[in-house]
Amino acid sequence: MQQDAGYYVIRKQAVPEVLLKVVEAKKLLESGKVKTVNDAADSVGISRSSFYKYKEDIYEFHDSLQGTTLTLTFQMNDEVGLLSYVLNLIAEFGANILTIHQSIPLNGVASISITIQVLPTTRDVMDMIDKMEKASGVHKVHISGRSATFA
């Protein structure tokens, strides 16, 4: 029976702790702060077998995004300067805005769709989304599309 190799995007708070520790162990190894898998596993408090079991199955979302386009969808209050804030935030994080679609606000709320290109210099997209969601008047940002960027 062939297993589906699909992917899911889930928030960090929903990821089991052992998987987050595997990511931390991989970072320790990549940075050279530790020399061996055993040292990395010990440092984060997991077994070597857990590390080897999951090391190919978990990675930080930002690392997998470079060279892709993402479509972000959300609702936003119809307030002066709020869309400008979001667009400036995207620029501040170093992503390239490809398209912007905004509906006419109904009951003071507009639906927004922004497609961005994630560049090698783009900072952590999940941090950007988190900062967007914390802005008063921006409601639940979703990644509704992802595709490869062709040069």
mmCIF file of C-alpha atoms in Angstrom:
data_model
loop_
_atom_site.group_PDB
_atom_site.id
_atom_site.type_symbol
_atom_site.label_atom_id
_atom_site.label_comp_id
_atom_site.label_asym_id
_atom_site.label_seq_id
_atom_site.Cartn_x
_atom_site.Cartn_y
_atom_site.Cartn_z
ATOM 1 C CA MET A 1 0.000 0.000 0.000
ATOM 2 C CA GLN A 2 1.508 3.327 -1.086
ATOM 3 C CA GLN A 3 1.473 6.099 1.472
ATOM 4 C CA ASP A 4 0.354 9.615 0.479
ATOM 5 C CA ALA A 5 3.294 12.045 0.708
ATOM 6 C CA GLY A 6 1.057 15.092 1.162
ATOM 7 C CA TYR A 7 1.905 18.134 3.227
ATOM 8 C CA TYR A 8 0.013 20.081 5.838
ATOM 9 C CA VAL A 9 0.504 23.574 7.165
ATOM 10 C CA ILE A 10 -0.239 23.733 10.878
ATOM 11 C CA ARG A 11 0.462 26.311 13.544
ATOM 12 C CA LYS A 12 3.427 25.741 15.830
ATOM 13 C CA GLN A 13 1.195 25.363 18.894
ATOM 14 C CA ALA A 14 -0.414 22.262 17.315
ATOM 15 C CA VAL A 15 2.889 20.485 16.597
ATOM 16 C CA PRO A 16 3.882 17.771 19.105
ATOM 17 C CA GLU A 17 6.803 18.794 21.294
ATOM 18 C CA VAL A 18 9.055 15.990 20.043
ATOM 19 C CA LEU A 19 8.829 17.344 16.485
ATOM 20 C CA LEU A 20 9.712 20.853 17.607
ATOM 21 C CA LYS A 21 12.713 19.424 19.440
ATOM 22 C CA VAL A 22 13.816 17.623 16.279
ATOM 23 C CA VAL A 23 13.806 20.999 14.486
ATOM 24 C CA GLU A 24 15.884 22.514 17.299
ATOM 25 C CA ALA A 25 18.333 19.611 17.161
ATOM 26 C CA LYS A 26 18.710 20.091 13.395
ATOM 27 C CA LYS A 27 19.439 23.785 13.963
ATOM 28 C CA LEU A 28 22.117 22.947 16.516
ATOM 29 C CA LEU A 29 23.791 20.590 14.064
ATOM 30 C CA GLU A 30 23.545 23.026 11.132
ATOM 31 C CA SER A 31 24.973 25.881 13.173
ATOM 32 C CA GLY A 32 27.909 23.792 14.381
ATOM 33 C CA LYS A 33 27.018 24.386 18.036
ATOM 34 C CA VAL A 34 27.107 20.613 18.489
ATOM 35 C CA LYS A 35 29.112 18.059 16.544
ATOM 36 C CA THR A 36 27.037 14.876 16.759
ATOM 37 C CA VAL A 37 23.410 13.810 16.567
ATOM 38 C CA ASN A 38 23.809 12.365 20.064
ATOM 39 C CA ASP A 39 24.902 15.777 21.411
ATOM 40 C CA ALA A 40 22.044 17.540 19.609
ATOM 41 C CA ALA A 41 19.452 15.059 20.868
ATOM 42 C CA ASP A 42 20.775 15.308 24.427
ATOM 43 C CA SER A 43 20.770 19.113 24.266
ATOM 44 C CA VAL A 44 17.079 19.292 23.380
ATOM 45 C CA GLY A 45 15.951 16.334 25.476
ATOM 46 C CA ILE A 46 14.985 13.719 22.889
ATOM 47 C CA SER A 47 16.326 10.298 21.968
ATOM 48 C CA ARG A 48 18.505 9.741 18.933
ATOM 49 C CA SER A 49 15.870 7.366 17.583
ATOM 50 C CA SER A 50 13.261 10.159 17.724
ATOM 51 C CA PHE A 51 15.639 12.443 15.861
ATOM 52 C CA TYR A 52 16.269 9.893 13.113
ATOM 53 C CA LYS A 53 12.596 8.917 12.913
ATOM 54 C CA TYR A 54 11.401 12.477 12.194
ATOM 55 C CA LYS A 55 14.416 14.411 10.829
ATOM 56 C CA GLU A 56 13.305 14.155 7.187
ATOM 57 C CA ASP A 57 9.655 14.875 7.960
ATOM 58 C CA ILE A 58 9.811 18.218 9.754
ATOM 59 C CA TYR A 59 11.402 21.502 8.837
ATOM 60 C CA GLU A 60 10.614 25.115 9.455
ATOM 61 C CA PHE A 61 8.006 26.535 7.145
ATOM 62 C CA HIS A 62 10.129 29.495 6.024
ATOM 63 C CA ASP A 63 12.916 27.212 4.835
ATOM 64 C CA SER A 64 10.542 25.507 2.410
ATOM 65 C CA LEU A 65 9.131 28.746 1.006
ATOM 66 C CA GLN A 66 12.076 30.346 -0.739
ATOM 67 C CA GLY A 67 11.393 30.568 -4.454
ATOM 68 C CA THR A 68 7.621 30.249 -4.075
ATOM 69 C CA THR A 69 4.601 32.480 -4.244
ATOM 70 C CA LEU A 70 2.032 32.549 -1.460
ATOM 71 C CA THR A 71 -1.484 33.899 -1.544
ATOM 72 C CA LEU A 72 -2.600 35.356 1.776
ATOM 73 C CA THR A 73 -6.317 35.881 2.344
ATOM 74 C CA PHE A 74 -7.934 37.692 5.235
ATOM 75 C CA GLN A 75 -10.570 40.186 6.199
ATOM 76 C CA MET A 76 -9.761 43.690 7.284
ATOM 77 C CA ASN A 77 -11.703 46.535 8.806
ATOM 78 C CA ASP A 78 -12.230 49.477 6.466
ATOM 79 C CA GLU A 79 -9.915 51.868 8.329
ATOM 80 C CA VAL A 80 -7.651 54.576 6.952
ATOM 81 C CA GLY A 81 -4.051 53.357 6.718
ATOM 82 C CA LEU A 82 -4.665 49.695 7.626
ATOM 83 C CA LEU A 83 -4.024 48.277 4.148
ATOM 84 C CA SER A 84 -0.990 50.533 3.889
ATOM 85 C CA TYR A 85 0.298 49.090 7.191
ATOM 86 C CA VAL A 86 -0.066 45.516 5.871
ATOM 87 C CA LEU A 87 1.663 46.328 2.578
ATOM 88 C CA ASN A 88 4.515 48.078 4.378
ATOM 89 C CA LEU A 89 4.864 45.072 6.698
ATOM 90 C CA ILE A 90 5.235 42.765 3.699
ATOM 91 C CA ALA A 91 7.893 45.091 2.266
ATOM 92 C CA GLU A 92 9.637 45.297 5.655
ATOM 93 C CA PHE A 93 9.918 41.487 5.702
ATOM 94 C CA GLY A 94 11.428 41.571 2.214
ATOM 95 C CA ALA A 95 8.701 39.803 0.233
ATOM 96 C CA ASN A 96 7.693 41.001 -3.220
ATOM 97 C CA ILE A 97 3.991 41.844 -3.684
ATOM 98 C CA LEU A 98 2.689 40.383 -6.953
ATOM 99 C CA THR A 99 -1.074 41.020 -6.713
ATOM 100 C CA ILE A 100 -3.558 42.715 -4.405
ATOM 101 C CA HIS A 101 -7.310 42.152 -4.577
ATOM 102 C CA GLN A 102 -9.729 43.900 -2.255
ATOM 103 C CA SER A 103 -13.496 43.632 -2.196
ATOM 104 C CA ILE A 104 -15.730 46.615 -1.595
ATOM 105 C CA PRO A 105 -16.187 46.771 2.190
ATOM 106 C CA LEU A 106 -19.497 45.436 3.473
ATOM 107 C CA ASN A 107 -20.516 46.434 6.974
ATOM 108 C CA GLY A 108 -17.081 48.015 7.368
ATOM 109 C CA VAL A 109 -15.082 44.863 6.497
ATOM 110 C CA ALA A 110 -13.267 44.082 3.219
ATOM 111 C CA SER A 111 -11.933 40.749 1.968
ATOM 112 C CA ILE A 112 -8.288 40.941 0.904
ATOM 113 C CA SER A 113 -6.138 38.611 -1.171
ATOM 114 C CA ILE A 114 -2.419 39.391 -1.546
ATOM 115 C CA THR A 115 -0.024 37.217 -3.511
ATOM 116 C CA ILE A 116 3.621 37.552 -2.524
ATOM 117 C CA GLN A 117 6.873 36.174 -3.848
ATOM 118 C CA VAL A 118 9.176 34.788 -1.178
ATOM 119 C CA LEU A 119 12.751 35.781 -1.988
ATOM 120 C CA PRO A 120 16.008 34.387 -0.563
ATOM 121 C CA THR A 121 16.268 37.550 1.533
ATOM 122 C CA THR A 122 12.681 37.395 2.845
ATOM 123 C CA ARG A 123 12.520 37.108 6.622
ATOM 124 C CA ASP A 124 10.346 34.495 8.359
ATOM 125 C CA VAL A 125 6.926 34.522 6.681
ATOM 126 C CA MET A 126 5.205 33.057 9.728
ATOM 127 C CA ASP A 127 6.530 35.942 11.852
ATOM 128 C CA MET A 128 5.164 38.340 9.255
ATOM 129 C CA ILE A 129 1.734 36.681 9.334
ATOM 130 C CA ASP A 130 1.752 36.701 13.132
ATOM 131 C CA LYS A 131 2.512 40.426 13.129
ATOM 132 C CA MET A 132 -0.279 41.027 10.593
ATOM 133 C CA GLU A 133 -2.781 39.162 12.741
ATOM 134 C CA LYS A 134 -1.826 41.226 15.779
ATOM 135 C CA ALA A 135 -2.733 44.456 13.962
ATOM 136 C CA SER A 136 -6.031 45.806 15.206
ATOM 137 C CA GLY A 137 -8.565 45.394 12.406
ATOM 138 C CA VAL A 138 -6.905 42.469 10.581
ATOM 139 C CA HIS A 139 -8.815 39.204 10.945
ATOM 140 C CA LYS A 140 -7.200 35.733 10.693
ATOM 141 C CA VAL A 141 -4.651 35.566 7.879
ATOM 142 C CA HIS A 142 -4.762 32.308 5.878
ATOM 143 C CA ILE A 143 -2.310 30.929 3.363
ATOM 144 C CA SER A 144 -4.758 29.987 0.646
ATOM 145 C CA GLY A 145 -2.322 29.208 -2.154
ATOM 146 C CA ARG A 146 1.274 28.249 -2.757
ATOM 147 C CA SER A 147 3.128 27.662 -6.001
ATOM 148 C CA ALA A 148 6.644 27.556 -7.351
ATOM 149 C CA THR A 149 8.114 30.778 -8.686
ATOM 150 C CA PHE A 150 9.723 30.526 -12.063
ATOM 151 C CA ALA A 151 12.574 32.886 -12.901
#
